[in-house]
């Protein structure tokens, strides 16, 4: 069987190629903003209507005809998909205006709009860009997305098909409880993901770059080149820490998936941590990214994934499933059951509760307690 994946490579565009990419991005951004205005005015633009408007606009505007029609069509297709998701996907908002200063460039091309010749990416209007081929493509790409990150580096993300790697047969399961001091606590201690603190390790260099930014910042005037260099250095350090954390999460997720058939994951949403005193540490731990990586790898490998709601997982005993009468405070790091006397660390006990809940085919601890509770006797039925 095959799977559809993305292979991403670094690009090395020259000055002329980068100018052409930015000009193309300006045209696509203008089309996106026009589609947003159409929606706000009550025109209800579909992709078919937007395609007709694009044809009329290219006939009237010479500067729009200078760009690639494929990239412009893909920009409108992306808008139509985003608008459709805003009605069907919970939490998605309607597309908004893309400001030039706040939006990073991104272009999409199908097979009609790009090619690979002599190991270089060839785009319309004679634009050729060298590619850093860190690995070979498994098949011919069907589309490519070009984008620039906050450091000014360009990347190409190719959509390709590849054969699914055969995973070794595994047995047993594992429960995962998310945290901050330890990013992921597993029911088996051998599969914990410790918090390595990559951002804390480069905090001195990052603080130095940020102080340099503060000294060079100008009020009510355009920023100098020296300020831009200091800002770029701070972003480079932050991205270095992010890449190290992402690499650790990928290695850990692969190891967990290879060793277990059942993976029970706490369905934890760490958004509220951004408003707490643990915001910086939780951002460095990247709990959400680690969770997505684990779930995606497990599903691609054909493992059974169960998302368990976090309610009552820290208050329930993993041995007898008795619930504590009082909620554990955050400073209490040990769990002790008042019924059977079982003692364990707080997070390890919660991970084992999550695994036990998934093994019973449930998604919450409360469902397990309701299922295990004996049926009540109807006393009033036999009364005279």
PDB file of C-alpha atoms in Angstrom, residues 199-321:
ATOM      1  CA  UNK A 199      15.235  26.766  24.928  1.00  0.00           C
ATOM      2  CA  UNK A 200      16.549  27.096  28.483  1.00  0.00           C
ATOM      3  CA  UNK A 201      19.956  25.946  27.269  1.00  0.00           C
ATOM      4  CA  UNK A 202      20.251  28.819  24.794  1.00  0.00           C
ATOM      5  CA  UNK A 203      18.441  31.320  27.050  1.00  0.00           C
ATOM      6  CA  UNK A 204      21.642  33.321  27.655  1.00  0.00           C
ATOM      7  CA  UNK A 205      22.316  33.860  23.958  1.00  0.00           C
ATOM      8  CA  UNK A 206      18.634  34.570  23.327  1.00  0.00           C
ATOM      9  CA  UNK A 207      18.481  37.164  26.110  1.00  0.00           C
ATOM     10  CA  UNK A 208      21.614  38.828  24.752  1.00  0.00           C
ATOM     11  CA  UNK A 209      20.071  39.083  21.272  1.00  0.00           C
ATOM     12  CA  UNK A 210      16.814  40.460  22.708  1.00  0.00           C
ATOM     13  CA  UNK A 211      18.661  43.123  24.718  1.00  0.00           C
ATOM     14  CA  UNK A 212      20.456  44.113  21.544  1.00  0.00           C
ATOM     15  CA  UNK A 213      17.076  44.448  19.825  1.00  0.00           C
ATOM     16  CA  UNK A 214      15.815  46.678  22.632  1.00  0.00           C
ATOM     17  CA  UNK A 215      18.834  48.995  22.392  1.00  0.00           C
ATOM     18  CA  UNK A 216      18.517  49.361  18.626  1.00  0.00           C
ATOM     19  CA  UNK A 217      14.745  49.788  18.530  1.00  0.00           C
ATOM     20  CA  UNK A 218      13.516  53.109  17.109  1.00  0.00           C
ATOM     21  CA  UNK A 219      10.242  54.709  18.097  1.00  0.00           C
ATOM     22  CA  UNK A 220       8.052  56.173  15.355  1.00  0.00           C
ATOM     23  CA  UNK A 221      10.769  55.624  12.752  1.00  0.00           C
ATOM     24  CA  UNK A 222      11.744  52.836  10.365  1.00  0.00           C
ATOM     25  CA  UNK A 223      13.981  50.254  11.988  1.00  0.00           C
ATOM     26  CA  UNK A 224      17.671  50.178  11.114  1.00  0.00           C
ATOM     27  CA  UNK A 225      19.557  47.369   9.478  1.00  0.00           C
ATOM     28  CA  UNK A 226      21.303  46.597  12.757  1.00  0.00           C
ATOM     29  CA  UNK A 227      17.943  46.123  14.477  1.00  0.00           C
ATOM     30  CA  UNK A 228      16.827  43.734  11.728  1.00  0.00           C
ATOM     31  CA  UNK A 229      20.050  41.720  12.161  1.00  0.00           C
ATOM     32  CA  UNK A 230      19.497  41.473  15.922  1.00  0.00           C
ATOM     33  CA  UNK A 231      15.887  40.390  15.391  1.00  0.00           C
ATOM     34  CA  UNK A 232      17.014  37.747  12.920  1.00  0.00           C
ATOM     35  CA  UNK A 233      19.587  36.410  15.387  1.00  0.00           C
ATOM     36  CA  UNK A 234      16.943  36.091  18.124  1.00  0.00           C
ATOM     37  CA  UNK A 235      14.623  34.257  15.743  1.00  0.00           C
ATOM     38  CA  UNK A 236      17.439  31.930  14.687  1.00  0.00           C
ATOM     39  CA  UNK A 237      18.125  30.911  18.290  1.00  0.00           C
ATOM     40  CA  UNK A 238      14.438  30.315  19.016  1.00  0.00           C
ATOM     41  CA  UNK A 239      14.052  28.207  15.892  1.00  0.00           C
ATOM     42  CA  UNK A 240      17.149  26.175  16.757  1.00  0.00           C
ATOM     43  CA  UNK A 241      15.578  25.184  20.086  1.00  0.00           C
ATOM     44  CA  UNK A 242      12.283  24.381  18.344  1.00  0.00           C
ATOM     45  CA  UNK A 243      13.996  22.084  15.860  1.00  0.00           C
ATOM     46  CA  UNK A 244      15.794  20.196  18.620  1.00  0.00           C
ATOM     47  CA  UNK A 245      12.528  19.670  20.506  1.00  0.00           C
ATOM     48  CA  UNK A 246      10.756  18.512  17.340  1.00  0.00           C
ATOM     49  CA  UNK A 247      13.546  16.032  16.603  1.00  0.00           C
ATOM     50  CA  UNK A 248      13.299  14.574  20.122  1.00  0.00           C
ATOM     51  CA  UNK A 249       9.519  14.193  19.738  1.00  0.00           C
ATOM     52  CA  UNK A 250       9.857  12.352  16.425  1.00  0.00           C
ATOM     53  CA  UNK A 251      12.453   9.905  17.733  1.00  0.00           C
ATOM     54  CA  UNK A 252      10.372   9.233  20.856  1.00  0.00           C
ATOM     55  CA  UNK A 253       7.108   8.774  18.895  1.00  0.00           C
ATOM     56  CA  UNK A 254       8.719   6.295  16.523  1.00  0.00           C
ATOM     57  CA  UNK A 255      10.056   4.239  19.440  1.00  0.00           C
ATOM     58  CA  UNK A 256       6.665   4.154  21.184  1.00  0.00           C
ATOM     59  CA  UNK A 257       4.777   3.165  18.025  1.00  0.00           C
ATOM     60  CA  UNK A 258       7.170   0.355  17.142  1.00  0.00           C
ATOM     61  CA  UNK A 259       6.824  -1.284  20.563  1.00  0.00           C
ATOM     62  CA  UNK A 260       3.052  -1.138  21.220  1.00  0.00           C
ATOM     63  CA  UNK A 261      -0.138  -2.205  19.504  1.00  0.00           C
ATOM     64  CA  UNK A 262      -2.482  -0.087  21.654  1.00  0.00           C
ATOM     65  CA  UNK A 263      -1.603   3.571  22.317  1.00  0.00           C
ATOM     66  CA  UNK A 264      -3.818   5.388  24.806  1.00  0.00           C
ATOM     67  CA  UNK A 265      -3.220   9.147  24.743  1.00  0.00           C
ATOM     68  CA  UNK A 266      -4.541  11.764  27.120  1.00  0.00           C
ATOM     69  CA  UNK A 267      -6.682  14.118  25.038  1.00  0.00           C
ATOM     70  CA  UNK A 268      -4.986  17.130  26.541  1.00  0.00           C
ATOM     71  CA  UNK A 269      -5.275  20.621  25.034  1.00  0.00           C
ATOM     72  CA  UNK A 270      -2.431  22.768  26.442  1.00  0.00           C
ATOM     73  CA  UNK A 271      -3.878  26.128  25.360  1.00  0.00           C
ATOM     74  CA  UNK A 272      -4.547  27.304  28.915  1.00  0.00           C
ATOM     75  CA  UNK A 273      -0.851  26.875  29.789  1.00  0.00           C
ATOM     76  CA  UNK A 274      -0.073  29.894  27.583  1.00  0.00           C
ATOM     77  CA  UNK A 275      -1.873  32.064  30.157  1.00  0.00           C
ATOM     78  CA  UNK A 276      -0.163  30.559  33.206  1.00  0.00           C
ATOM     79  CA  UNK A 277       3.216  30.920  34.910  1.00  0.00           C
ATOM     80  CA  UNK A 278       4.379  27.815  32.995  1.00  0.00           C
ATOM     81  CA  UNK A 279       3.858  29.422  29.577  1.00  0.00           C
ATOM     82  CA  UNK A 280       7.526  29.583  28.571  1.00  0.00           C
ATOM     83  CA  UNK A 281       8.318  26.074  29.778  1.00  0.00           C
ATOM     84  CA  UNK A 282       5.238  24.555  28.151  1.00  0.00           C
ATOM     85  CA  UNK A 283       6.036  26.294  24.852  1.00  0.00           C
ATOM     86  CA  UNK A 284       9.542  24.851  24.950  1.00  0.00           C
ATOM     87  CA  UNK A 285       8.185  21.366  25.740  1.00  0.00           C
ATOM     88  CA  UNK A 286       5.867  21.571  22.667  1.00  0.00           C
ATOM     89  CA  UNK A 287       3.263  19.190  24.097  1.00  0.00           C
ATOM     90  CA  UNK A 288       0.840  19.756  21.237  1.00  0.00           C
ATOM     91  CA  UNK A 289       3.466  18.978  18.585  1.00  0.00           C
ATOM     92  CA  UNK A 290       4.546  15.793  20.381  1.00  0.00           C
ATOM     93  CA  UNK A 291       0.933  14.668  20.683  1.00  0.00           C
ATOM     94  CA  UNK A 292       0.237  15.238  16.961  1.00  0.00           C
ATOM     95  CA  UNK A 293       3.431  13.420  15.977  1.00  0.00           C
ATOM     96  CA  UNK A 294       2.571  10.392  18.118  1.00  0.00           C
ATOM     97  CA  UNK A 295      -1.018  10.114  16.879  1.00  0.00           C
ATOM     98  CA  UNK A 296      -0.057  10.567  13.223  1.00  0.00           C
ATOM     99  CA  UNK A 297       2.708   7.973  13.345  1.00  0.00           C
ATOM    100  CA  UNK A 298       0.513   5.483  15.189  1.00  0.00           C
ATOM    101  CA  UNK A 299      -2.343   5.767  12.718  1.00  0.00           C
ATOM    102  CA  UNK A 300      -0.036   5.502   9.727  1.00  0.00           C
ATOM    103  CA  UNK A 301       1.444   2.328  11.238  1.00  0.00           C
ATOM    104  CA  UNK A 302      -2.004   0.813  11.741  1.00  0.00           C
ATOM    105  CA  UNK A 303      -1.865   0.897  15.539  1.00  0.00           C
ATOM    106  CA  UNK A 304      -4.975   1.304  17.658  1.00  0.00           C
ATOM    107  CA  UNK A 305      -5.141   4.853  19.043  1.00  0.00           C
ATOM    108  CA  UNK A 306      -7.556   5.800  21.831  1.00  0.00           C
ATOM    109  CA  UNK A 307      -7.950   9.393  23.029  1.00  0.00           C
ATOM    110  CA  UNK A 308      -8.951   9.453  26.703  1.00  0.00           C
ATOM    111  CA  UNK A 309     -10.456  12.536  28.315  1.00  0.00           C
ATOM    112  CA  UNK A 310      -8.253  13.850  31.137  1.00  0.00           C
ATOM    113  CA  UNK A 311     -11.094  14.252  33.674  1.00  0.00           C
ATOM    114  CA  UNK A 312     -10.457  12.329  36.937  1.00  0.00           C
ATOM    115  CA  UNK A 313      -7.316  10.572  35.651  1.00  0.00           C
ATOM    116  CA  UNK A 314      -5.165  11.997  38.452  1.00  0.00           C
ATOM    117  CA  UNK A 315      -7.818  11.270  41.103  1.00  0.00           C
ATOM    118  CA  UNK A 316      -8.381   7.607  40.185  1.00  0.00           C
ATOM    119  CA  UNK A 317      -6.366   4.619  41.411  1.00  0.00           C
ATOM    120  CA  UNK A 318      -4.866   2.585  38.573  1.00  0.00           C
ATOM    121  CA  UNK A 319      -5.169  -0.644  40.608  1.00  0.00           C
ATOM    122  CA  UNK A 320      -8.736  -0.606  41.981  1.00  0.00           C
ATOM    123  CA  UNK A 321     -10.225   2.392  40.099  1.00  0.00           C
TER     124      UNK A 321
END
